[in-house]
Amino acid sequence: MKGTVVITGGGTGGHLKVAKAFVDEFHKRGISAIFIGSTTGQDEQWFKNERKVKKAFFLNTKGVVDKNLIGKLKAILQIVKEVNHCLNIFDKAEVKTVISVGGFSAAPATFASVLSLGCKLYIHEQNSKMGKLNEITSRFATEVFSSYIDDSKIKDYPVSSEFFDNARVRHEIETIIFLGGSQGARAINDFALSVALRLDELGIKIIHQTGKADFQRVKNKYDELNLDVDVFDFTDDISKKMSLADFAISRSGASTLWELAANSLPTLFVPYPYAAKDHQYYNAKFLKDKKLCFVCRERNLKPEIIDKILKADIKSMSKGLIDSIGYNAIESIVDVIIENNQK
Ligand SMILES: CC(=O)N[C@H]1[C@@H](OP(=O)(O)OP(=O)(O)OC[C@H]2O[C@@H](n3ccc(=O)[nH]c3=O)[C@H](O)[C@@H]2O)O[C@H](CO)[C@@H](O)[C@@H]1O
């Protein structure tokens, strides 16, 4: 493969998890890669000490869509400045391939790839509704990969092998895991607390990922209720926690959703209501239409839903999830990229 590969994008864990999958795969194949992200968001947390990349750059960029007019203009000007910085990086490292996993962190390197002669752009879109940046730049891409695009060459989502390795068919609910995505979700935390005593009475154990901001509050409440709960803010071993559970109640961020599917873990999804174009709802709807999960809008989430779940046939849902996602997606995506670059 010619030159160095750039992997760009991030902001939140969903994008970064896919970026990490690319970094691991190129490293495995002995192909040198650079990561380009932002100083805003979680990029540094995920990649500052990553030894599998030749270099990681964190540029001074911010999101555009969530700002007022002045904020938007400032953010765009900053991106333009950083595009230049990226062109210099590409020049020095002989970059001929840029892979964007989306999010505002991806903007400078993605635009630079469009301007850079002989450079190919690849996009991995995680969500059911395309993000703004991908919407603008996908027409320049050599390939766009997505689980939700019919003519995507690879439709399986890049999920780490441990989620498959720890998968098992669930028969009955003895343990429930609550998941809020990379940042946690207050609505899911409140819901868990509202049903905790009832679950305890039913002999159902609780595993609960709260996110950093809400951890202490939730932990104190469980202590007040005198309940023995596996509560934590974030863990690097989420696949292990999932595999211990028989049912999940979770946000429908794309990476989490496909990890749960790979683990065959039946789930009630409670989409984040403010996600762009309501993409979390449509992420979950994709599985719901195949009868492979439950979905409940946050505004309708009531403790009574637990009774409905306890009566449901989780075994057939769990079995059905086995075929919803294939193994080795990242290998297949990288194969396509390498094949294209040899043309
Ligand atoms: C609020 C928001 O805008 N969320 C978006 C964000 O979600 P978010 O960043 O929450 O992303 P996802 O749910 O897709 O992924 C979170 C990742 O963090 C990992 N994890 C989580 C908790 C933990 O303790 N340990 C751990 O490793 C999960 O296993 C998963 O791989 O990006 C997703 C992918 O573009 C979008 O679909 C979401 O809509």
mmCIF file of C-alpha atoms and ligand atoms in Angstrom:
data_model
loop_
_atom_site.group_PDB
_atom_site.id
_atom_site.type_symbol
_atom_site.label_atom_id
_atom_site.label_comp_id
_atom_site.label_asym_id
_atom_site.label_seq_id
_atom_site.Cartn_x
_atom_site.Cartn_y
_atom_site.Cartn_z
ATOM 1 C CA MET A 1 0.000 0.000 0.000
ATOM 2 C CA LYS A 2 1.356 3.400 -1.039
ATOM 3 C CA GLY A 3 2.234 6.013 1.621
ATOM 4 C CA THR A 4 0.895 6.523 5.128
ATOM 5 C CA VAL A 5 -2.782 6.107 5.999
ATOM 6 C CA VAL A 6 -4.584 8.844 7.893
ATOM 7 C CA ILE A 7 -7.459 7.898 10.171
ATOM 8 C CA THR A 8 -9.482 10.906 11.191
ATOM 9 C CA GLY A 9 -12.563 11.717 13.254
ATOM 10 C CA GLY A 10 -13.933 11.370 16.730
ATOM 11 C CA GLY A 11 -15.565 13.602 19.323
ATOM 12 C CA THR A 12 -17.403 10.792 21.095
ATOM 13 C CA GLY A 13 -16.754 7.112 21.805
ATOM 14 C CA GLY A 14 -18.917 5.827 18.934
ATOM 15 C CA HIS A 15 -16.699 7.424 16.263
ATOM 16 C CA LEU A 16 -13.502 6.736 18.214
ATOM 17 C CA LYS A 17 -14.224 3.052 18.660
ATOM 18 C CA VAL A 18 -14.358 2.652 14.865
ATOM 19 C CA ALA A 19 -11.189 4.767 14.470
ATOM 20 C CA LYS A 20 -9.486 2.422 16.947
ATOM 21 C CA ALA A 21 -10.626 -0.627 14.956
ATOM 22 C CA PHE A 22 -8.938 0.847 11.835
ATOM 23 C CA VAL A 23 -5.761 1.698 13.768
ATOM 24 C CA ASP A 24 -5.537 -1.867 15.152
ATOM 25 C CA GLU A 25 -6.125 -3.430 11.736
ATOM 26 C CA PHE A 26 -3.513 -1.342 9.896
ATOM 27 C CA HIS A 27 -1.044 -1.978 12.713
ATOM 28 C CA LYS A 28 -1.693 -5.730 12.438
ATOM 29 C CA ARG A 29 -0.846 -5.528 8.730
ATOM 30 C CA GLY A 30 2.323 -3.497 9.305
ATOM 31 C CA ILE A 31 0.906 -0.438 7.488
ATOM 32 C CA SER A 32 1.858 2.869 9.070
ATOM 33 C CA ALA A 33 -1.008 5.118 10.185
ATOM 34 C CA ILE A 34 -1.470 8.629 11.563
ATOM 35 C CA PHE A 35 -4.471 9.696 13.655
ATOM 36 C CA ILE A 36 -5.889 13.217 13.226
ATOM 37 C CA GLY A 37 -8.499 14.331 15.748
ATOM 38 C CA SER A 38 -9.434 17.366 17.792
ATOM 39 C CA THR A 39 -8.509 18.900 21.157
ATOM 40 C CA THR A 40 -12.269 19.126 21.836
ATOM 41 C CA GLY A 41 -14.125 15.956 22.860
ATOM 42 C CA GLN A 42 -12.674 12.580 23.828
ATOM 43 C CA ASP A 43 -10.050 12.170 21.044
ATOM 44 C CA GLU A 44 -6.992 12.801 23.237
ATOM 45 C CA GLN A 45 -8.320 10.450 25.906
ATOM 46 C CA TRP A 46 -8.497 7.645 23.308
ATOM 47 C CA PHE A 47 -5.393 8.340 21.175
ATOM 48 C CA LYS A 48 -2.817 10.457 23.056
ATOM 49 C CA ASN A 49 -0.927 7.405 24.263
ATOM 50 C CA GLU A 50 -1.778 5.092 21.369
ATOM 51 C CA ARG A 51 1.435 3.357 20.348
ATOM 52 C CA LYS A 52 -0.030 1.699 17.247
ATOM 53 C CA VAL A 53 -0.010 5.001 15.320
ATOM 54 C CA LYS A 54 3.106 6.681 13.958
ATOM 55 C CA LYS A 55 1.820 10.009 15.215
ATOM 56 C CA ALA A 56 -1.421 11.512 16.589
ATOM 57 C CA PHE A 57 -2.382 15.132 15.899
ATOM 58 C CA PHE A 58 -5.071 16.937 17.895
ATOM 59 C CA LEU A 59 -6.215 20.047 16.060
ATOM 60 C CA ASN A 60 -7.992 23.030 17.497
ATOM 61 C CA THR A 61 -11.443 22.371 15.971
ATOM 62 C CA LYS A 62 -14.975 22.505 17.322
ATOM 63 C CA GLY A 63 -18.411 21.345 16.143
ATOM 64 C CA VAL A 64 -20.266 23.620 13.698
ATOM 65 C CA VAL A 65 -23.905 22.459 13.646
ATOM 66 C CA ASP A 66 -24.689 23.115 17.329
ATOM 67 C CA LYS A 67 -23.548 26.824 17.281
ATOM 68 C CA ASN A 68 -25.225 30.187 16.615
ATOM 69 C CA LEU A 69 -24.252 32.109 13.455
ATOM 70 C CA ILE A 70 -21.124 33.766 14.919
ATOM 71 C CA GLY A 71 -20.063 30.470 16.512
ATOM 72 C CA LYS A 72 -20.566 28.670 13.198
ATOM 73 C CA LEU A 73 -18.422 31.210 11.317
ATOM 74 C CA LYS A 74 -15.641 30.975 13.907
ATOM 75 C CA ALA A 75 -15.691 27.180 13.798
ATOM 76 C CA ILE A 76 -15.596 27.162 9.974
ATOM 77 C CA LEU A 77 -12.648 29.618 9.883
ATOM 78 C CA GLN A 78 -10.744 27.434 12.314
ATOM 79 C CA ILE A 79 -11.413 24.355 10.130
ATOM 80 C CA VAL A 80 -10.114 26.220 7.053
ATOM 81 C CA LYS A 81 -6.909 27.055 8.958
ATOM 82 C CA GLU A 82 -6.461 23.438 10.021
ATOM 83 C CA VAL A 83 -7.049 22.158 6.454
ATOM 84 C CA ASN A 84 -3.779 23.862 5.589
ATOM 85 C CA HIS A 85 -2.088 22.200 8.547
ATOM 86 C CA CYS A 86 -3.375 18.810 7.306
ATOM 87 C CA LEU A 87 -2.095 19.439 3.779
ATOM 88 C CA ASN A 88 1.381 19.959 5.307
ATOM 89 C CA ILE A 89 1.066 16.723 7.295
ATOM 90 C CA PHE A 90 -0.015 14.856 4.125
ATOM 91 C CA ASP A 91 2.902 16.282 2.192
ATOM 92 C CA LYS A 92 5.532 15.299 4.773
ATOM 93 C CA ALA A 93 4.151 11.802 5.422
ATOM 94 C CA GLU A 94 3.218 11.073 1.786
ATOM 95 C CA VAL A 95 -0.412 10.447 2.657
ATOM 96 C CA LYS A 96 -2.425 8.891 -0.182
ATOM 97 C CA THR A 97 -5.302 7.419 1.852
ATOM 98 C CA VAL A 98 -7.609 9.169 4.324
ATOM 99 C CA ILE A 99 -10.261 7.265 6.253
ATOM 100 C CA SER A 100 -12.878 9.384 7.985
ATOM 101 C CA VAL A 101 -15.023 7.986 10.777
ATOM 102 C CA GLY A 102 -16.985 11.248 10.943
ATOM 103 C CA GLY A 103 -17.684 13.810 13.644
ATOM 104 C CA PHE A 104 -16.395 17.403 13.571
ATOM 105 C CA SER A 105 -12.857 16.177 14.384
ATOM 106 C CA ALA A 106 -12.729 14.697 10.896
ATOM 107 C CA ALA A 107 -13.427 17.955 9.040
ATOM 108 C CA PRO A 108 -9.895 19.349 8.341
ATOM 109 C CA ALA A 109 -8.296 16.072 7.203
ATOM 110 C CA THR A 110 -11.364 15.127 5.153
ATOM 111 C CA PHE A 111 -11.407 18.432 3.266
ATOM 112 C CA ALA A 112 -7.622 18.235 2.859
ATOM 113 C CA SER A 113 -7.988 14.789 1.259
ATOM 114 C CA VAL A 114 -10.363 16.275 -1.313
ATOM 115 C CA LEU A 115 -7.831 19.026 -2.143
ATOM 116 C CA SER A 116 -4.786 16.792 -2.153
ATOM 117 C CA LEU A 117 -3.857 15.412 -5.590
ATOM 118 C CA GLY A 118 -3.918 11.604 -5.806
ATOM 119 C CA CYS A 119 -5.309 11.170 -2.291
ATOM 120 C CA LYS A 120 -8.273 8.805 -1.833
ATOM 121 C CA LEU A 121 -10.975 9.400 0.757
ATOM 122 C CA TYR A 122 -12.916 6.583 2.436
ATOM 123 C CA ILE A 123 -15.767 7.165 4.862
ATOM 124 C CA HIS A 124 -17.235 4.947 7.535
ATOM 125 C CA GLU A 125 -20.685 6.260 8.465
ATOM 126 C CA GLN A 126 -21.818 4.666 11.730
ATOM 127 C CA ASN A 127 -25.377 5.917 11.889
ATOM 128 C CA SER A 128 -28.639 5.311 10.056
ATOM 129 C CA LYS A 129 -28.805 9.015 9.131
ATOM 130 C CA MET A 130 -25.695 10.546 7.632
ATOM 131 C CA GLY A 131 -23.799 13.168 9.649
ATOM 132 C CA LYS A 132 -23.452 16.654 8.139
ATOM 133 C CA LEU A 133 -19.753 16.335 7.271
ATOM 134 C CA ASN A 134 -20.235 12.977 5.555
ATOM 135 C CA GLU A 135 -23.241 14.356 3.697
ATOM 136 C CA ILE A 136 -21.039 17.110 2.230
ATOM 137 C CA THR A 137 -17.934 15.012 1.529
ATOM 138 C CA SER A 138 -19.301 11.572 0.593
ATOM 139 C CA ARG A 139 -19.566 12.551 -3.099
ATOM 140 C CA PHE A 140 -15.750 12.834 -3.129
ATOM 141 C CA ALA A 141 -15.225 9.482 -1.445
ATOM 142 C CA THR A 142 -13.901 6.414 -3.232
ATOM 143 C CA GLU A 143 -16.127 4.269 -0.971
ATOM 144 C CA VAL A 144 -18.630 4.934 1.793
ATOM 145 C CA PHE A 145 -19.097 2.035 4.223
ATOM 146 C CA SER A 146 -22.235 1.800 6.354
ATOM 147 C CA SER A 147 -24.494 -0.865 7.864
ATOM 148 C CA TYR A 148 -27.475 1.210 6.751
ATOM 149 C CA ILE A 149 -26.569 1.931 3.098
ATOM 150 C CA ASP A 150 -27.824 -0.734 0.699
ATOM 151 C CA ASP A 151 -24.956 -0.565 -1.751
ATOM 152 C CA SER A 152 -22.191 -0.338 0.851
ATOM 153 C CA LYS A 153 -19.543 -2.913 -0.128
ATOM 154 C CA ILE A 154 -19.302 -4.074 3.499
ATOM 155 C CA LYS A 155 -22.405 -3.705 5.635
ATOM 156 C CA ASP A 156 -21.263 -5.402 8.829
ATOM 157 C CA TYR A 157 -20.305 -2.918 11.537
ATOM 158 C CA PRO A 158 -16.703 -3.045 12.792
ATOM 159 C CA VAL A 159 -17.100 -4.611 16.230
ATOM 160 C CA SER A 160 -14.173 -6.034 18.242
ATOM 161 C CA SER A 161 -13.940 -9.816 18.276
ATOM 162 C CA GLU A 162 -14.415 -10.103 22.061
ATOM 163 C CA PHE A 163 -18.116 -9.197 21.717
ATOM 164 C CA PHE A 164 -18.570 -12.223 19.427
ATOM 165 C CA ASP A 165 -16.276 -14.425 21.491
ATOM 166 C CA ASN A 166 -18.313 -13.805 24.662
ATOM 167 C CA ALA A 167 -21.699 -14.147 22.934
ATOM 168 C CA ARG A 168 -24.312 -16.621 24.195
ATOM 169 C CA VAL A 169 -28.015 -17.198 23.671
ATOM 170 C CA ARG A 170 -30.025 -15.752 26.576
ATOM 171 C CA HIS A 171 -32.923 -17.793 27.977
ATOM 172 C CA GLU A 172 -34.109 -15.888 31.026
ATOM 173 C CA ILE A 173 -33.357 -12.598 32.689
ATOM 174 C CA GLU A 174 -31.180 -12.958 35.773
ATOM 175 C CA THR A 175 -29.045 -9.852 35.223
ATOM 176 C CA ILE A 176 -29.821 -6.530 33.494
ATOM 177 C CA ILE A 177 -27.147 -4.100 32.300
ATOM 178 C CA PHE A 178 -27.930 -0.367 31.951
ATOM 179 C CA LEU A 179 -25.767 1.449 29.375
ATOM 180 C CA GLY A 180 -25.638 5.173 28.655
ATOM 181 C CA GLY A 181 -23.100 5.282 25.800
ATOM 182 C CA SER A 182 -19.628 6.773 26.106
ATOM 183 C CA GLN A 183 -20.833 9.759 28.152
ATOM 184 C CA GLY A 184 -23.612 8.106 30.136
ATOM 185 C CA ALA A 185 -27.310 9.037 30.021
ATOM 186 C CA ARG A 186 -29.119 10.680 32.911
ATOM 187 C CA ALA A 187 -32.530 9.453 31.720
ATOM 188 C CA ILE A 188 -31.333 5.846 31.747
ATOM 189 C CA ASN A 189 -29.699 6.378 35.145
ATOM 190 C CA ASP A 190 -32.968 7.732 36.577
ATOM 191 C CA PHE A 191 -34.927 4.873 35.052
ATOM 192 C CA ALA A 192 -32.547 2.288 36.536
ATOM 193 C CA LEU A 193 -32.923 3.860 39.962
ATOM 194 C CA SER A 194 -36.717 3.877 39.622
ATOM 195 C CA VAL A 195 -36.849 0.115 38.960
ATOM 196 C CA ALA A 196 -33.903 -1.041 41.091
ATOM 197 C CA LEU A 197 -35.916 -2.113 44.148
ATOM 198 C CA ARG A 198 -38.413 -4.015 42.028
ATOM 199 C CA LEU A 199 -35.613 -5.835 40.168
ATOM 200 C CA ASP A 200 -34.042 -6.691 43.515
ATOM 201 C CA GLU A 201 -37.345 -8.161 44.739
ATOM 202 C CA LEU A 202 -37.454 -10.284 41.575
ATOM 203 C CA GLY A 203 -33.909 -11.511 42.264
ATOM 204 C CA ILE A 204 -32.523 -9.739 39.167
ATOM 205 C CA LYS A 205 -28.969 -8.402 39.479
ATOM 206 C CA ILE A 206 -27.996 -4.973 38.104
ATOM 207 C CA ILE A 207 -24.890 -3.865 36.227
ATOM 208 C CA HIS A 208 -24.923 -0.127 35.559
ATOM 209 C CA GLN A 209 -22.640 2.155 33.494
ATOM 210 C CA THR A 210 -23.486 5.721 34.522
ATOM 211 C CA GLY A 211 -21.046 7.984 32.659
ATOM 212 C CA LYS A 212 -18.591 10.213 34.537
ATOM 213 C CA ALA A 213 -20.839 13.201 35.292
ATOM 214 C CA ASP A 214 -23.588 11.261 37.077
ATOM 215 C CA PHE A 215 -21.592 8.479 38.735
ATOM 216 C CA GLN A 216 -21.475 9.746 42.332
ATOM 217 C CA ARG A 217 -25.174 10.679 42.425
ATOM 218 C CA VAL A 218 -26.219 7.242 41.151
ATOM 219 C CA LYS A 219 -23.795 5.401 43.421
ATOM 220 C CA ASN A 220 -25.107 7.307 46.476
ATOM 221 C CA LYS A 221 -28.718 6.412 45.562
ATOM 222 C CA TYR A 222 -27.901 2.707 45.314
ATOM 223 C CA ASP A 223 -26.154 2.963 48.700
ATOM 224 C CA GLU A 224 -29.245 4.677 50.183
ATOM 225 C CA LEU A 225 -31.407 1.865 48.769
ATOM 226 C CA ASN A 226 -28.950 -0.604 50.301
ATOM 227 C CA LEU A 227 -28.584 -2.446 46.996
ATOM 228 C CA ASP A 228 -25.495 -4.333 45.886
ATOM 229 C CA VAL A 229 -25.066 -3.115 42.305
ATOM 230 C CA ASP A 230 -22.068 -3.299 39.950
ATOM 231 C CA VAL A 231 -22.023 0.445 39.242
ATOM 232 C CA PHE A 232 -19.213 2.234 37.369
ATOM 233 C CA ASP A 233 -18.747 5.325 35.218
ATOM 234 C CA PHE A 234 -16.815 3.802 32.280
ATOM 235 C CA THR A 235 -14.894 0.586 31.779
ATOM 236 C CA ASP A 236 -12.375 -0.633 29.220
ATOM 237 C CA ASP A 237 -13.883 -4.085 29.500
ATOM 238 C CA ILE A 238 -17.491 -3.448 28.514
ATOM 239 C CA SER A 239 -17.722 -6.731 26.547
ATOM 240 C CA LYS A 240 -17.147 -8.699 29.751
ATOM 241 C CA LYS A 241 -19.921 -6.745 31.522
ATOM 242 C CA MET A 242 -22.303 -7.284 28.588
ATOM 243 C CA SER A 243 -21.602 -10.988 28.520
ATOM 244 C CA LEU A 244 -22.593 -11.291 32.192
ATOM 245 C CA ALA A 245 -26.017 -9.772 31.457
ATOM 246 C CA ASP A 246 -29.141 -11.396 29.999
ATOM 247 C CA PHE A 247 -30.823 -8.161 28.957
ATOM 248 C CA ALA A 248 -29.686 -4.568 28.301
ATOM 249 C CA ILE A 249 -31.408 -1.214 28.595
ATOM 250 C CA SER A 250 -29.323 1.155 26.511
ATOM 251 C CA ARG A 251 -28.949 4.255 24.366
ATOM 252 C CA SER A 252 -28.770 3.357 20.671
ATOM 253 C CA GLY A 253 -25.437 4.889 19.750
ATOM 254 C CA ALA A 254 -24.210 2.917 16.732
ATOM 255 C CA SER A 255 -21.173 1.186 18.241
ATOM 256 C CA THR A 256 -23.000 0.106 21.385
ATOM 257 C CA LEU A 257 -25.968 -1.157 19.342
ATOM 258 C CA TRP A 258 -23.843 -3.415 17.133
ATOM 259 C CA GLU A 259 -21.734 -4.622 20.051
ATOM 260 C CA LEU A 260 -24.925 -5.710 21.813
ATOM 261 C CA ALA A 261 -26.048 -7.442 18.614
ATOM 262 C CA ALA A 262 -22.672 -9.205 18.254
ATOM 263 C CA ASN A 263 -22.998 -10.360 21.850
ATOM 264 C CA SER A 264 -26.567 -11.660 21.132
ATOM 265 C CA LEU A 265 -27.787 -9.607 24.054
ATOM 266 C CA PRO A 266 -31.507 -8.689 23.772
ATOM 267 C CA THR A 267 -31.992 -4.983 24.412
ATOM 268 C CA LEU A 268 -34.538 -2.280 25.110
ATOM 269 C CA PHE A 269 -33.173 0.786 23.314
ATOM 270 C CA VAL A 270 -34.028 4.248 24.616
ATOM 271 C CA PRO A 271 -32.712 6.552 21.844
ATOM 272 C CA TYR A 272 -31.083 9.869 22.772
ATOM 273 C CA PRO A 273 -33.916 12.242 21.777
ATOM 274 C CA TYR A 274 -31.670 15.098 20.627
ATOM 275 C CA ALA A 275 -29.373 13.152 18.270
ATOM 276 C CA ALA A 276 -29.003 14.784 14.832
ATOM 277 C CA LYS A 277 -31.908 13.772 12.536
ATOM 278 C CA ASP A 278 -33.077 11.491 15.387
ATOM 279 C CA HIS A 279 -30.460 8.975 14.187
ATOM 280 C CA GLN A 280 -30.425 6.960 17.423
ATOM 281 C CA TYR A 281 -34.112 6.143 16.951
ATOM 282 C CA TYR A 282 -33.498 5.016 13.364
ATOM 283 C CA ASN A 283 -30.399 3.027 14.396
ATOM 284 C CA ALA A 284 -32.620 1.027 16.741
ATOM 285 C CA LYS A 285 -35.577 0.883 14.341
ATOM 286 C CA PHE A 286 -33.371 -1.009 11.888
ATOM 287 C CA LEU A 287 -33.177 -3.904 14.387
ATOM 288 C CA LYS A 288 -36.731 -3.449 15.646
ATOM 289 C CA ASP A 289 -38.111 -3.900 12.118
ATOM 290 C CA LYS A 290 -36.436 -7.320 12.160
ATOM 291 C CA LYS A 291 -37.995 -8.023 15.610
ATOM 292 C CA LEU A 292 -34.525 -8.093 17.159
ATOM 293 C CA CYS A 293 -34.946 -5.487 19.905
ATOM 294 C CA PHE A 294 -37.390 -3.287 21.784
ATOM 295 C CA VAL A 295 -37.444 0.493 21.374
ATOM 296 C CA CYS A 296 -39.027 3.019 23.717
ATOM 297 C CA ARG A 297 -38.950 6.788 23.336
ATOM 298 C CA GLU A 298 -37.443 8.433 26.419
ATOM 299 C CA ARG A 299 -40.695 10.343 27.080
ATOM 300 C CA ASN A 300 -42.632 7.042 27.269
ATOM 301 C CA LEU A 301 -40.180 5.196 29.497
ATOM 302 C CA LYS A 302 -42.139 3.985 32.560
ATOM 303 C CA PRO A 303 -41.322 1.287 35.163
ATOM 304 C CA GLU A 304 -44.224 -0.875 33.831
ATOM 305 C CA ILE A 305 -42.139 -1.704 30.750
ATOM 306 C CA ILE A 306 -40.146 -4.105 32.919
ATOM 307 C CA ASP A 307 -43.198 -6.421 33.144
ATOM 308 C CA LYS A 308 -43.502 -6.454 29.364
ATOM 309 C CA ILE A 309 -39.823 -7.354 29.011
ATOM 310 C CA LEU A 310 -40.029 -10.136 31.586
ATOM 311 C CA LYS A 311 -42.868 -11.747 29.590
ATOM 312 C CA ALA A 312 -41.089 -11.447 26.231
ATOM 313 C CA ASP A 313 -39.476 -14.294 24.302
ATOM 314 C CA ILE A 314 -35.889 -13.115 24.730
ATOM 315 C CA LYS A 315 -34.533 -16.463 23.540
ATOM 316 C CA SER A 316 -35.730 -16.037 19.949
ATOM 317 C CA MET A 317 -34.532 -12.410 19.956
ATOM 318 C CA SER A 318 -31.120 -13.489 21.229
ATOM 319 C CA LYS A 319 -30.881 -16.271 18.610
ATOM 320 C CA GLY A 320 -31.976 -13.910 15.837
ATOM 321 C CA LEU A 321 -29.225 -11.447 16.736
ATOM 322 C CA ILE A 322 -26.543 -14.025 15.844
ATOM 323 C CA ASP A 323 -27.250 -13.534 12.133
ATOM 324 C CA SER A 324 -27.677 -9.747 12.297
ATOM 325 C CA ILE A 325 -23.953 -9.003 12.163
ATOM 326 C CA GLY A 326 -20.959 -10.834 10.710
ATOM 327 C CA TYR A 327 -17.466 -11.227 12.087
ATOM 328 C CA ASN A 328 -14.348 -9.622 10.569
ATOM 329 C CA ALA A 329 -15.958 -6.427 9.190
ATOM 330 C CA ILE A 330 -12.853 -4.313 9.734
ATOM 331 C CA GLU A 331 -10.662 -6.849 7.900
ATOM 332 C CA SER A 332 -13.091 -6.822 4.944
ATOM 333 C CA ILE A 333 -13.259 -3.004 4.853
ATOM 334 C CA VAL A 334 -9.465 -2.695 4.925
ATOM 335 C CA ASP A 335 -9.213 -5.359 2.179
ATOM 336 C CA VAL A 336 -11.455 -3.210 -0.042
ATOM 337 C CA ILE A 337 -9.370 -0.104 0.693
ATOM 338 C CA ILE A 338 -6.077 -1.857 -0.084
ATOM 339 C CA GLU A 339 -7.474 -3.418 -3.254
ATOM 340 C CA ASN A 340 -8.710 0.000 -4.445
ATOM 341 C CA ASN A 341 -5.382 1.642 -3.733
ATOM 342 C CA GLN A 342 -3.540 -0.892 -5.852
ATOM 343 C CA LYS A 343 -5.598 0.097 -8.891
HETATM 344 C C1 LIG B 1 -25.059 11.649 22.426
HETATM 345 C C2 LIG B 1 -24.519 11.341 21.083
HETATM 346 O O1 LIG B 1 -24.415 12.198 20.232
HETATM 347 N N1 LIG B 1 -24.196 10.089 20.856
HETATM 348 C C3 LIG B 1 -23.602 9.632 19.602
HETATM 349 C C4 LIG B 1 -22.255 9.022 19.891
HETATM 350 O O2 LIG B 1 -22.541 8.099 20.911
HETATM 351 P P1 LIG B 1 -21.529 7.416 21.878
HETATM 352 O O3 LIG B 1 -20.222 8.116 21.868
HETATM 353 O O4 LIG B 1 -22.193 7.162 23.154
HETATM 354 O O5 LIG B 1 -21.302 6.142 21.010
HETATM 355 P P2 LIG B 1 -21.697 4.659 20.929
HETATM 356 O O6 LIG B 1 -22.770 4.240 21.837
HETATM 357 O O7 LIG B 1 -21.842 4.399 19.467
HETATM 358 O O8 LIG B 1 -20.320 4.007 21.394
HETATM 359 C C5 LIG B 1 -19.793 4.130 22.668
HETATM 360 C C6 LIG B 1 -18.563 3.281 22.700
HETATM 361 O O9 LIG B 1 -17.973 3.413 23.986
HETATM 362 C C7 LIG B 1 -17.781 2.122 24.513
HETATM 363 N N2 LIG B 1 -17.897 2.131 25.973
HETATM 364 C C8 LIG B 1 -18.989 2.658 26.582
HETATM 365 C C9 LIG B 1 -19.090 2.615 27.953
HETATM 366 C C10 LIG B 1 -18.048 2.007 28.705
HETATM 367 O O10 LIG B 1 -18.052 1.936 29.947
HETATM 368 N N3 LIG B 1 -16.991 1.493 28.041
HETATM 369 C C11 LIG B 1 -16.884 1.531 26.673
HETATM 370 O O11 LIG B 1 -15.898 1.045 26.117
HETATM 371 C C12 LIG B 1 -18.884 1.268 23.913
HETATM 372 O O12 LIG B 1 -18.533 -0.090 24.023
HETATM 373 C C13 LIG B 1 -18.929 1.807 22.505
HETATM 374 O O13 LIG B 1 -17.963 1.189 21.696
HETATM 375 O O14 LIG B 1 -21.688 8.429 18.703
HETATM 376 C C14 LIG B 1 -22.496 7.417 18.069
HETATM 377 C C15 LIG B 1 -21.741 6.927 16.845
HETATM 378 O O15 LIG B 1 -21.616 7.939 15.903
HETATM 379 C C16 LIG B 1 -23.874 7.954 17.730
HETATM 380 O O16 LIG B 1 -24.673 6.897 17.233
HETATM 381 C C17 LIG B 1 -24.504 8.557 18.986
HETATM 382 O O17 LIG B 1 -25.765 9.100 18.687
#
